[in-house]
Amino acid sequence: MGTLQGRTLFITGASRGIGKAIAVAAARQGANVAIAAKTVEPHAKLPGTIFSAAEEVEAAGGKALALQVDVRSEEQIARAMAEAAERFGGIDALVNNASAIFLAGTVETPMKRFDLMHQVNVRATYACTQAAIPYLARSGNPHILNLSPPLDLSPRWFASHVAYTMSKYGMSLCVLGMAEELRPQGIAVNALWPRTTIATAAVVNLLGGEEMAAHSRKPEIVGDAAVAILAREARACTGNFFIDDEVLRAEGVTDLDRYAVTPGAELYPDLFLDPEKAP
């Protein structure tokens, strides 16, 4: 396994949850991390700010740059990318992690929720990637990693929440197309998705609450899987739809129970993965 020592990651939505877990895991290897997120003031139901995340990155051994960014704004994205590149001497990896979720049927989904999911999920992924490419093209091992599910056009993944699935699959379609588009430049483009539900604020506040969180894995499993992917040789690792536990098993990790919120408890499968197909 390679290392992220001295490399610079630009991570959207990194003030909490999976984004922060990726940032801290990279920091343990000595990476520089640009934390691009909106939250600058503590929120009662959403713990963590860009500044508290930056402190955790520094404490873990990395260097941090806290950047207040609304990923719906291409102007803010461009400024943040330029600031990160200036501070750290370039950008080696972009992690498109920021995401919005609203699980409801067509009639029950307000258009403002539809717009938010498509702005934060697929549009922001496209805009951040577009802004990052000139910097990544100058890196010795450039990666783009989208936190999005493997593509499967079975109606079962759409029927209950068409709007959300469309927005997340939009991120995955970016992987499908951009991996091939950017292959000649040696820029890897991959997706990563968790096998199980992950104990984040979204699960606690919007999905199954504390009960679901208790039967989930910790964000650290996605963080460790992400850094394993980003440390790989870009030209030999592109166009993949990775699952977190499969990545770690390939790296020789055998004890996955340590990632469980409740060790030994039955785990809830993720929204887009068939539990019967688990290895």
XYZ file of N, CA and C in Angstrom:
837
model
N 0.836 -1.189 0.000
C 0.000 0.000 0.000
C 0.871 1.239 0.000
N 0.519 2.224 -0.841
C 1.271 3.469 -0.910
C 0.938 4.373 0.261
N 1.389 5.595 0.165
C 1.176 6.549 1.256
C 0.727 7.894 0.700
N 0.043 8.642 1.527
C -0.404 9.981 1.156
C 0.493 11.057 1.774
N 1.646 10.659 2.266
C 2.579 11.591 2.877
C 2.871 12.760 1.934
N 2.594 13.982 2.403
C 2.906 15.177 1.648
C 1.962 15.490 0.512
N 0.966 14.638 0.279
C 0.010 14.890 -0.796
C -1.147 15.744 -0.295
N -1.807 16.427 -1.220
C -2.867 17.364 -0.856
C -4.216 16.871 -1.350
N -5.167 16.762 -0.402
C -6.531 16.346 -0.713
C -7.479 17.519 -0.542
N -8.395 17.679 -1.470
C -9.472 18.659 -1.379
C -10.751 17.855 -1.188
N -11.365 17.962 0.008
C -12.506 17.129 0.363
C -13.727 18.008 0.617
N -14.800 17.774 -0.131
C -16.029 18.533 0.099
C -16.839 17.866 1.209
N -17.573 18.682 1.947
C -18.380 18.158 3.044
C -17.561 17.488 4.126
N -16.393 18.038 4.413
C -15.452 17.372 5.321
C -15.538 17.850 6.762
N -16.563 18.605 7.107
C -16.658 19.092 8.487
C -17.179 18.034 9.449
N -17.747 16.950 8.907
C -18.301 15.892 9.766
C -18.442 14.603 8.973
N -18.834 13.542 9.669
C -19.208 12.304 9.020
C -18.117 11.659 8.186
N -18.512 11.131 7.037
C -17.583 10.414 6.178
C -16.485 11.322 5.658
N -16.826 12.543 5.285
C -15.808 13.467 4.782
C -14.715 13.720 5.792
N -15.110 13.929 7.041
C -14.110 14.148 8.094
C -13.304 12.888 8.350
N -13.954 11.733 8.295
C -13.228 10.471 8.511
C -12.149 10.279 7.451
N -12.448 10.637 6.216
C -11.445 10.547 5.154
C -10.310 11.521 5.430
N -10.663 12.734 5.851
C -9.652 13.748 6.145
C -8.702 13.292 7.250
N -9.245 12.736 8.316
C -8.422 12.308 9.446
C -7.575 11.096 9.071
N -8.149 10.168 8.314
C -7.380 8.996 7.883
C -6.209 9.414 7.001
N -6.438 10.384 6.124
C -5.348 10.885 5.282
C -4.307 11.617 6.110
N -4.764 12.348 7.119
C -3.844 13.087 7.981
C -2.911 12.154 8.735
N -3.395 10.980 9.090
C -2.547 10.019 9.798
C -1.371 9.576 8.935
N -1.507 9.712 7.633
C -0.411 9.379 6.735
C 0.420 10.603 6.358
N 0.109 11.748 6.984
C 0.888 12.950 6.741
C 0.427 13.784 5.570
N -0.857 13.682 5.215
C -1.390 14.431 4.078
C -1.750 15.858 4.471
N -1.838 16.700 3.457
C -2.415 18.035 3.599
C -3.885 17.934 3.194
N -4.782 18.548 3.968
C -6.207 18.408 3.684
C -6.880 19.767 3.648
N -7.498 20.059 2.505
C -8.353 21.233 2.384
C -9.774 20.802 2.724
N -10.318 21.357 3.795
C -11.644 20.994 4.283
C -12.635 22.004 3.730
N -13.373 21.597 2.705
C -14.285 22.496 2.005
C -15.723 22.169 2.399
N -16.307 23.011 3.245
C -17.676 22.772 3.707
C -18.284 24.099 4.140
N -19.592 24.076 4.423
C -20.291 25.324 4.748
C -20.239 25.692 6.221
N -20.193 24.701 7.111
C -20.443 24.952 8.527
C -19.275 25.640 9.219
N -19.522 26.840 9.727
C -18.513 27.562 10.494
C -18.953 27.808 11.931
N -20.250 27.611 12.201
C -20.786 27.754 13.557
C -21.403 26.418 13.977
N -21.194 26.006 15.233
C -21.770 24.736 15.697
C -23.285 24.720 15.540
N -23.815 23.542 15.217
C -25.246 23.348 15.027
C -25.717 22.285 16.011
N -26.904 22.452 16.561
C -27.396 21.549 17.603
C -27.475 20.101 17.128
N -27.921 19.881 15.879
C -28.092 18.531 15.372
C -26.983 18.100 14.412
N -26.086 19.009 14.092
C -25.008 18.699 13.149
C -23.671 19.091 13.772
N -23.100 18.221 14.594
C -21.844 18.552 15.273
C -20.708 18.695 14.282
N -19.812 19.628 14.580
C -18.622 19.786 13.754
C -18.683 20.985 12.838
N -17.545 21.665 12.727
C -17.393 22.786 11.803
C -16.117 22.564 10.998
N -15.873 23.430 10.028
C -14.629 23.304 9.269
C -13.421 23.510 10.176
N -13.597 24.291 11.215
C -12.479 24.580 12.113
C -12.206 23.410 13.071
N -13.257 22.798 13.604
C -13.041 21.640 14.480
C -12.479 20.470 13.686
N -12.933 20.308 12.436
C -12.375 19.245 11.587
C -10.903 19.509 11.300
N -10.559 20.768 11.067
C -9.156 21.118 10.821
C -8.295 20.797 12.032
N -8.831 21.040 13.233
C -8.087 20.711 14.447
C -7.832 19.208 14.543
N -8.823 18.401 14.171
C -8.642 16.944 14.219
C -7.610 16.478 13.195
N -7.604 17.107 12.036
C -6.619 16.775 11.009
C -5.210 17.074 11.511
N -5.037 18.239 12.108
C -3.720 18.619 12.630
C -3.302 17.682 13.760
N -4.255 17.332 14.622
C -3.938 16.442 15.742
C -3.544 15.049 15.258
N -4.056 14.658 14.092
C -3.759 13.331 13.547
C -2.432 13.290 12.791
N -1.808 14.449 12.622
C -0.502 14.469 11.979
C -0.461 15.093 10.606
N -1.579 15.625 10.140
C -1.612 16.270 8.834
C -1.592 17.777 8.949
N -1.669 18.425 7.797
C -1.809 19.878 7.739
C -3.178 20.197 7.166
N -3.852 21.182 7.755
C -5.235 21.459 7.381
C -5.418 22.888 6.909
N -6.379 23.051 6.018
C -6.821 24.370 5.580
C -8.336 24.352 5.598
N -8.926 25.149 6.496
C -10.384 25.215 6.606
C -10.916 26.246 5.611
N -11.822 25.799 4.741
C -12.347 26.665 3.690
C -13.876 26.640 3.724
N -14.491 27.790 3.958
C -15.948 27.854 3.914
C -16.385 27.896 2.452
N -17.066 26.853 2.037
C -17.451 26.719 0.638
C -18.877 26.193 0.534
N -19.693 26.882 -0.245
C -20.992 26.354 -0.653
C -20.757 25.726 -2.017
N -20.826 24.412 -2.101
C -20.466 23.724 -3.343
C -21.472 23.960 -4.463
N -22.533 24.697 -4.175
C -23.460 25.086 -5.240
C -22.948 26.299 -6.017
N -21.883 26.913 -5.513
C -21.328 28.107 -6.143
C -20.002 27.796 -6.813
N -19.951 27.868 -8.148
C -18.695 27.595 -8.839
C -17.644 28.657 -8.542
N -18.091 29.878 -8.210
C -17.127 30.926 -7.851
C -16.432 30.588 -6.544
N -17.199 30.126 -5.548
C -16.592 29.741 -4.274
C -15.689 28.517 -4.445
N -16.102 27.595 -5.276
C -15.266 26.424 -5.544
C -13.934 26.847 -6.138
N -13.970 27.702 -7.135
C -12.746 28.138 -7.817
C -11.803 28.843 -6.857
N -12.359 29.711 -6.007
C -11.514 30.423 -5.034
C -10.878 29.455 -4.057
N -11.668 28.496 -3.580
C -11.156 27.534 -2.601
C -10.070 26.651 -3.204
N -10.275 26.213 -4.422
C -9.254 25.392 -5.096
C -7.949 26.167 -5.236
N -8.070 27.416 -5.654
C -6.870 28.239 -5.840
C -6.146 28.458 -4.518
N -6.923 28.679 -3.449
C -6.304 28.908 -2.135
C -5.602 27.644 -1.643
N -6.240 26.491 -1.840
C -5.630 25.233 -1.411
C -4.354 24.955 -2.195
N -4.397 25.177 -3.497
C -3.222 24.933 -4.334
C -2.082 25.874 -3.971
N -2.438 27.114 -3.650
C -1.399 28.077 -3.266
C -0.788 27.699 -1.918
N -1.615 27.299 -0.969
C -1.127 26.961 0.365
C -0.218 25.729 0.345
N -0.623 24.713 -0.404
C 0.092 23.438 -0.339
C 0.921 23.109 -1.575
N 0.913 23.995 -2.554
C 1.733 23.769 -3.734
C 1.098 22.880 -4.783
N -0.216 22.730 -4.733
C -0.919 21.916 -5.722
C -2.033 21.120 -5.077
N -2.744 20.352 -5.903
C -3.805 19.464 -5.430
C -3.596 18.104 -6.081
N -3.567 17.068 -5.265
C -3.324 15.710 -5.756
C -4.583 14.859 -5.820
N -5.576 15.199 -5.031
C -6.792 14.386 -5.006
C -7.997 15.239 -4.672
N -9.087 14.963 -5.360
C -10.379 15.584 -5.078
C -11.318 14.502 -4.593
N -11.947 14.728 -3.446
C -12.945 13.791 -2.923
C -14.293 14.498 -2.929
N -15.175 14.062 -3.812
C -16.524 14.623 -3.895
C -17.420 13.874 -2.928
N -17.472 14.384 -1.710
C -18.206 13.723 -0.636
C -19.498 14.452 -0.274
N -19.559 15.765 -0.439
C -20.743 16.531 -0.040
C -21.992 15.941 -0.675
N -23.048 15.830 0.113
C -24.256 15.201 -0.409
C -25.478 15.671 0.362
N -26.620 15.670 -0.333
C -27.907 15.980 0.286
C -28.837 14.796 0.043
N -29.699 14.522 1.010
C -30.573 13.353 0.915
C -31.994 13.715 1.326
N -32.958 13.175 0.592
C -34.385 13.279 0.948
C -35.072 12.080 0.322
N -35.455 11.119 1.147
C -35.998 9.862 0.652
C -37.529 9.908 0.671
N -38.093 10.143 -0.500
C -39.551 10.217 -0.615
C -39.947 9.957 -2.059
N -41.220 9.660 -2.243
C -41.738 9.430 -3.576
C -41.842 10.707 -4.376
N -42.295 10.570 -5.600
C -42.326 11.706 -6.520
C -43.242 12.814 -6.033
N -44.451 12.487 -5.635
C -45.399 13.504 -5.184
C -44.951 14.124 -3.866
N -44.321 13.320 -3.018
C -43.939 13.798 -1.677
C -42.628 14.576 -1.661
N -41.927 14.664 -2.768
C -40.648 15.366 -2.814
C -40.850 16.800 -3.297
N -40.730 17.788 -2.416
C -40.849 19.188 -2.860
C -39.751 19.517 -3.864
N -40.056 20.379 -4.801
C -39.068 20.718 -5.822
C -37.828 21.371 -5.223
N -37.968 22.055 -4.079
C -36.774 22.642 -3.471
C -35.828 21.547 -2.984
N -36.381 20.404 -2.556
C -35.543 19.271 -2.148
C -34.916 18.604 -3.373
N -35.704 18.460 -4.441
C -35.172 17.926 -5.685
C -33.994 18.777 -6.157
N -34.198 20.093 -6.158
C -33.143 21.004 -6.616
C -31.911 20.912 -5.726
N -32.116 20.867 -4.408
C -30.971 20.799 -3.494
C -30.151 19.543 -3.743
N -30.807 18.390 -3.879
C -30.064 17.147 -4.103
C -29.291 17.188 -5.414
N -29.877 17.729 -6.438
C -29.181 17.765 -7.722
C -28.089 18.819 -7.752
N -28.278 19.900 -6.993
C -27.234 20.927 -6.912
C -26.037 20.438 -6.109
N -26.297 19.813 -4.954
C -25.212 19.408 -4.052
C -24.571 18.100 -4.495
N -25.359 17.199 -5.042
C -24.818 15.890 -5.402
C -24.168 15.921 -6.780
N -24.961 15.944 -7.820
C -24.372 15.801 -9.155
C -23.759 17.098 -9.684
N -24.430 18.242 -9.516
C -23.877 19.482 -10.066
C -22.580 19.867 -9.389
N -22.540 19.779 -8.067
C -21.323 20.137 -7.342
C -20.176 19.192 -7.672
N -20.496 17.907 -7.833
C -19.460 16.956 -8.231
C -18.866 17.346 -9.574
N -19.720 17.683 -10.510
C -19.259 18.100 -11.839
C -18.449 19.389 -11.746
N -18.962 20.365 -10.995
C -18.289 21.665 -10.892
C -16.937 21.549 -10.182
N -16.879 20.775 -9.107
C -15.615 20.612 -8.387
C -14.592 19.885 -9.250
N -15.051 18.876 -9.961
C -14.144 18.143 -10.845
C -13.621 19.051 -11.944
N -14.498 19.813 -12.546
C -14.104 20.748 -13.597
C -13.039 21.723 -13.093
N -13.221 22.236 -11.883
C -12.272 23.191 -11.317
C -10.957 22.530 -10.919
N -11.019 21.240 -10.533
C -9.821 20.562 -10.032
C -8.911 20.034 -11.127
N -9.453 19.741 -12.292
C -8.666 19.083 -13.345
C -7.358 19.806 -13.678
N -7.352 21.121 -13.842
C -6.072 21.775 -14.157
C -5.005 21.567 -13.088
N -5.408 21.499 -11.832
C -4.453 21.251 -10.752
C -4.032 19.782 -10.739
N -5.008 18.892 -10.875
C -4.702 17.459 -10.850
C -3.775 17.062 -11.994
N -3.913 17.728 -13.113
C -3.087 17.404 -14.281
C -1.606 17.618 -14.016
N -1.295 18.404 -12.995
C 0.109 18.669 -12.652
C 0.613 17.780 -11.522
N -0.243 16.894 -11.019
C 0.140 15.997 -9.923
C 0.811 14.746 -10.458
N 1.666 14.169 -9.639
C 2.320 12.928 -10.022
C 1.439 11.703 -9.874
N 0.365 11.814 -9.074
C -0.538 10.673 -8.871
C -1.949 11.202 -8.590
N -2.617 11.739 -9.612
C -3.889 12.444 -9.398
C -5.100 11.523 -9.316
N -5.947 11.791 -8.346
C -7.156 10.986 -8.134
C -8.383 11.866 -7.938
N -9.507 11.376 -8.441
C -10.826 11.908 -8.107
C -11.624 10.743 -7.531
N -12.242 10.964 -6.390
C -13.025 9.905 -5.744
C -14.403 10.458 -5.398
N -15.444 9.860 -5.979
C -16.818 10.257 -5.694
C -17.450 9.285 -4.716
N -18.120 9.806 -3.707
C -18.845 8.958 -2.770
C -20.232 8.703 -3.362
N -20.282 7.677 -4.205
C -21.518 7.369 -4.928
C -21.605 5.878 -5.191
N -22.823 5.375 -5.428
C -23.036 3.922 -5.501
C -22.700 3.332 -6.864
N -22.519 2.019 -6.900
C -22.343 1.346 -8.192
C -23.611 1.486 -9.021
N -23.448 1.587 -10.329
C -24.601 1.778 -11.210
C -25.347 0.462 -11.419
N -26.645 0.485 -11.160
C -27.509 -0.667 -11.354
C -28.891 -0.107 -11.681
N -29.348 -0.318 -12.895
C -30.597 0.298 -13.336
C -31.839 -0.526 -13.011
N -31.725 -1.425 -12.055
C -32.904 -2.147 -11.586
C -33.895 -1.147 -10.979
N -35.181 -1.271 -11.320
C -36.188 -0.333 -10.785
C -36.246 -0.287 -9.264
N -35.801 -1.357 -8.605
C -35.905 -1.404 -7.139
C -35.129 -0.284 -6.471
N -34.057 0.212 -7.100
C -33.256 1.274 -6.497
C -33.853 2.660 -6.756
N -34.873 2.726 -7.610
C -35.477 4.007 -7.974
C -36.873 4.195 -7.388
N -37.622 3.113 -7.283
C -39.058 3.203 -7.051
C -39.454 4.044 -5.839
N -38.716 3.934 -4.750
C -39.123 4.617 -3.514
C -38.605 6.041 -3.392
N -37.602 6.407 -4.196
C -36.992 7.731 -4.066
C -36.263 8.089 -5.367
N -37.069 8.311 -6.404
C -36.508 8.579 -7.731
C -35.548 9.763 -7.701
N -35.926 10.836 -7.043
C -35.120 12.060 -7.067
C -33.735 11.836 -6.463
N -33.694 11.169 -5.311
C -32.402 10.932 -4.665
C -31.535 10.000 -5.496
N -32.133 8.916 -5.984
C -31.358 7.973 -6.788
C -30.802 8.647 -8.035
N -31.601 9.451 -8.687
C -31.126 10.175 -9.870
C -29.896 11.016 -9.543
N -29.934 11.701 -8.398
C -28.831 12.594 -8.047
C -27.565 11.817 -7.702
N -27.698 10.704 -6.990
C -26.513 9.915 -6.642
C -25.972 9.166 -7.858
N -26.870 8.648 -8.679
C -26.413 7.990 -9.900
C -25.780 9.000 -10.858
N -26.182 10.257 -10.756
C -25.516 11.288 -11.548
C -24.042 11.396 -11.187
N -23.742 11.277 -9.903
C -22.349 11.263 -9.463
C -21.616 10.044 -10.021
N -22.309 8.912 -10.033
C -21.701 7.682 -10.541
C -21.495 7.750 -12.054
N -22.413 8.392 -12.760
C -22.232 8.572 -14.205
C -21.032 9.463 -14.501
N -20.747 10.391 -13.597
C -19.527 11.193 -13.753
C -18.293 10.289 -13.719
N -18.301 9.311 -12.820
C -17.189 8.360 -12.752
C -17.082 7.585 -14.056
N -18.212 7.077 -14.524
C -18.225 6.265 -15.738
C -17.629 7.031 -16.929
N -18.072 8.274 -17.097
C -17.603 9.043 -18.245
C -16.249 9.694 -18.058
N -16.024 10.275 -16.900
C -14.785 11.027 -16.687
C -13.573 10.118 -16.559
N -13.766 8.902 -16.064
C -12.633 7.973 -15.989
C -12.052 7.750 -17.373
N -12.921 7.592 -18.349
C -12.458 7.371 -19.714
C -11.947 8.662 -20.338
N -12.633 9.762 -20.066
C -12.216 11.058 -20.603
C -10.825 11.459 -20.116
N -10.562 11.224 -18.823
C -9.318 11.687 -18.217
C -8.220 10.630 -18.209
N -8.509 9.446 -18.727
C -7.517 8.379 -18.768
C -6.220 8.814 -19.470
N -6.297 9.508 -20.607
C -5.050 9.909 -21.276
C -4.174 10.839 -20.438
N -4.793 11.567 -19.503
C -4.036 12.467 -18.637
C -3.533 11.760 -17.379
N -3.896 10.507 -17.210
C -3.458 9.762 -16.035
C -4.189 10.131 -14.763
N -5.365 10.760 -14.887
C -6.149 11.141 -13.710
C -7.162 10.041 -13.415
N -7.022 9.408 -12.267
C -7.940 8.339 -11.885
C -9.267 8.929 -11.418
N -10.350 8.271 -11.808
C -11.686 8.655 -11.347
C -12.398 7.392 -10.889
N -12.728 7.338 -9.609
C -13.362 6.157 -9.029
C -14.520 6.549 -8.112
N -15.344 5.564 -7.788
C -16.425 5.748 -6.823
C -16.189 4.832 -5.630
N -16.686 5.249 -4.486
C -16.620 4.445 -3.263
C -17.966 4.504 -2.572
N -18.435 3.358 -2.092
C -19.738 3.295 -1.428
C -19.671 2.285 -0.292
N -20.392 2.525 0.805
C -20.334 1.593 1.942
C -21.238 0.382 1.770
N -20.787 -0.740 2.297
C -21.575 -1.972 2.288
C -22.809 -1.834 3.178
N -22.647 -1.140 4.302
C -23.711 -1.019 5.304
C -24.053 0.448 5.511
N -25.109 0.677 6.260
C -25.373 2.047 6.678
C -24.212 2.516 7.558
N -23.957 3.812 7.514
C -22.864 4.419 8.273
C -23.456 5.375 9.302
N -22.947 5.317 10.511
C -23.478 6.125 11.612
C -23.057 7.582 11.453
N -23.846 8.321 10.700
C -23.608 9.743 10.477
C -24.821 10.532 10.952
N -24.709 11.858 10.901
C -25.836 12.708 11.286
C -27.040 12.461 10.396
N -26.810 12.129 9.116
C -27.922 11.866 8.210
C -28.722 10.657 8.664
N -28.033 9.605 9.101
C -28.719 8.408 9.588
C -29.501 8.716 10.856
N -28.893 9.441 11.777
C -29.545 9.737 13.059
C -30.717 10.693 12.876
N -30.539 11.728 12.059
C -31.549 12.791 11.957
C -32.610 12.552 10.888
N -32.236 11.850 9.806
C -33.143 11.763 8.662
C -33.616 10.361 8.336
N -32.886 9.353 8.779
C -33.234 7.991 8.382
C -33.757 7.196 9.571
N -32.981 6.285 10.112
C -33.501 5.378 11.138
C -33.227 5.757 12.566
N -32.627 6.925 12.804
C -32.378 7.356 14.167
C -31.289 6.554 14.869
N -31.300 6.604 16.193
C -30.267 5.930 16.988
C -30.305 4.422 16.800
N -31.489 3.865 16.548
C -31.613 2.427 16.350
C -30.834 1.987 15.111
N -30.989 2.698 14.015
C -30.242 2.362 12.801
C -28.755 2.609 13.005
N -28.413 3.700 13.682
C -27.001 3.993 13.935
C -26.335 2.868 14.719
N -27.067 2.273 15.648
C -26.508 1.192 16.468
C -26.208 -0.055 15.645
N -26.868 -0.186 14.500
C -26.653 -1.338 13.617
C -25.906 -0.925 12.351
N -25.074 0.080 12.492
C -24.298 0.600 11.367
C -22.811 0.476 11.665
N -22.014 0.760 10.654
C -20.575 0.875 10.860
C -20.192 2.335 11.050
N -19.006 2.543 11.595
C -18.502 3.886 11.834
C -17.972 4.495 10.527
N -17.966 5.806 10.421
C -17.437 6.451 9.223
C -15.985 6.083 8.929
N -15.259 5.648 9.950
C -13.842 5.325 9.766
C -13.599 4.225 8.738
N -14.572 3.334 8.534
C -14.351 2.278 7.544
C -14.272 2.860 6.135
N -15.088 3.887 5.884
C -15.041 4.545 4.579
C -13.778 5.396 4.467
N -13.391 6.021 5.577
C -12.167 6.811 5.575
C -10.949 5.973 5.245
N -10.838 4.821 5.880
C -9.682 3.947 5.632
C -9.696 3.394 4.208
N -10.884 3.056 3.714
C -10.978 2.555 2.343
C -10.615 3.644 1.342
N -11.041 4.866 1.608
C -10.754 5.974 0.690
C -9.257 6.227 0.563
N -8.554 6.262 1.688
C -7.116 6.548 1.603
C -6.369 5.396 0.934
N -6.880 4.171 1.090
C -6.256 3.043 0.399
C -6.365 3.209 -1.108
N -7.519 3.675 -1.569
C -7.715 3.909 -3.005
C -6.836 5.060 -3.484
N -6.816 6.152 -2.738
C -6.088 7.351 -3.160
C -4.579 7.156 -3.153
N -4.106 6.149 -2.425
C -2.671 5.861 -2.387
C -2.219 4.974 -3.551
N -3.168 4.424 -4.289
C -2.825 3.534 -5.391
C -2.322 4.319 -6.601
N -1.649 3.623 -7.490
C -1.152 4.233 -8.717
C -2.340 4.597 -9.602
N -2.470 5.898 -9.908
C -3.659 6.399 -10.595
C -3.872 5.742 -11.957
N -2.827 5.595 -12.729
C -2.989 5.053 -14.083
C -3.453 3.600 -14.086
N -3.233 2.909 -12.991
C -3.628 1.504 -12.899
C -4.910 1.310 -12.092
N -5.551 2.407 -11.691
C -6.718 2.299 -10.806
C -7.726 3.375 -11.170
N -8.540 3.122 -12.175
C -9.527 4.118 -12.582
C -10.761 3.436 -13.144
N -11.902 4.121 -13.027
C -13.156 3.596 -13.541
C -13.787 2.519 -12.696
N -13.422 2.454 -11.412
C -13.930 1.413 -10.514
C -15.050 1.933 -9.621
N -15.968 1.015 -9.281
C -17.003 1.309 -8.300
C -16.719 0.438 -7.077
N -15.955 1.004 -6.159
C -15.467 0.251 -5.012
C -16.501 0.189 -3.889
N -16.468 -0.901 -3.133
C -17.238 -1.055 -1.896
C -16.243 -1.081 -0.745
N -16.546 -0.375 0.333
C -15.557 -0.130 1.389
C -14.912 -1.386 1.952
N -15.715 -2.394 2.327
C -15.108 -3.571 2.951
C -14.298 -4.405 1.958
N -14.676 -4.381 0.680
C -13.900 -5.096 -0.326
C -12.520 -4.462 -0.501
N -12.474 -3.139 -0.451
C -11.188 -2.428 -0.544
C -10.282 -2.836 0.608
N -10.824 -2.847 1.817
C -10.009 -3.154 2.991
C -9.563 -4.612 3.008
N -10.428 -5.512 2.574
C -10.010 -6.915 2.501
C -8.861 -7.085 1.511
N -8.926 -6.349 0.415
C -7.842 -6.415 -0.577
C -6.538 -5.873 -0.009
N -6.637 -5.001 1.006
C -5.450 -4.451 1.658
C -4.989 -5.312 2.823
N -5.657 -6.447 3.041
C -5.248 -7.359 4.106
C -5.926 -7.134 5.440
N -6.953 -6.285 5.484
C -7.671 -6.032 6.736
C -8.684 -7.159 6.952
N -8.553 -7.866 8.028
C -9.439 -9.003 8.299
C -10.437 -8.733 9.422
N -10.133 -7.797 10.307
C -11.019 -7.505 11.435
C -11.891 -6.299 11.083
N -13.062 -6.564 10.514
C -13.985 -5.484 10.172
C -14.949 -5.181 11.318
N -15.013 -6.062 12.302
C -15.935 -5.851 13.419
C -15.555 -4.611 14.232
N -14.293 -4.235 14.147
C -13.873 -3.036 14.901
C -14.498 -1.761 14.358
N -15.029 -1.839 13.148
C -15.691 -0.675 12.571
C -17.173 -0.590 12.950
N -17.707 -1.632 13.559
C -19.121 -1.650 13.922
C -19.379 -0.732 15.114
N -20.476 0.009 15.062
C -20.866 0.825 16.209
C -21.139 -0.079 17.399
N -21.822 -1.208 17.140
C -22.096 -2.207 18.170
C -21.475 -3.523 17.714
N -20.274 -3.838 18.180
C -19.612 -5.069 17.725
C -20.491 -6.298 17.913
N -20.584 -7.104 16.856
C -21.381 -8.317 16.919
C -22.828 -8.146 16.508
N -23.299 -6.913 16.407
C -24.695 -6.673 16.043
C -24.908 -6.888 14.549
N -26.119 -7.267 14.172
C -26.461 -7.396 12.760
C -26.415 -6.012 12.109
N -25.824 -5.932 10.938
C -25.647 -4.646 10.270
C -26.731 -4.424 9.223
N -27.209 -3.184 9.143
C -28.181 -2.852 8.111
C -27.459 -2.667 6.780
N -27.951 -3.285 5.711
C -27.317 -3.080 4.410
C -27.568 -1.666 3.907
N -26.661 -1.164 3.096
C -26.851 0.160 2.540
C -28.015 0.184 1.549
N -28.462 1.383 1.279
C -29.615 1.646 0.425
C -29.495 1.053 -0.973
N -28.299 1.056 -1.573
C -28.137 0.674 -2.973
C -27.439 -0.665 -3.185
N -27.299 -1.445 -2.125
C -26.589 -2.706 -2.252
C -27.439 -3.871 -1.801
N -27.404 -4.943 -2.551
C -28.157 -6.145 -2.229
C -27.361 -6.968 -1.209
N -27.890 -7.147 0.007
C -27.136 -7.888 1.035
C -26.847 -9.331 0.627
N -27.653 -9.893 -0.276
C -27.442 -11.277 -0.695
C -26.185 -11.421 -1.561
N -25.689 -10.299 -2.077
C -24.515 -10.349 -2.924
C -23.228 -10.008 -2.166
N -23.343 -9.820 -0.867
C -22.157 -9.504 -0.064
C -21.206 -10.677 -0.063
N -19.881 -10.384 -0.116
C -18.899 -11.479 -0.118
C -18.849 -12.185 1.230
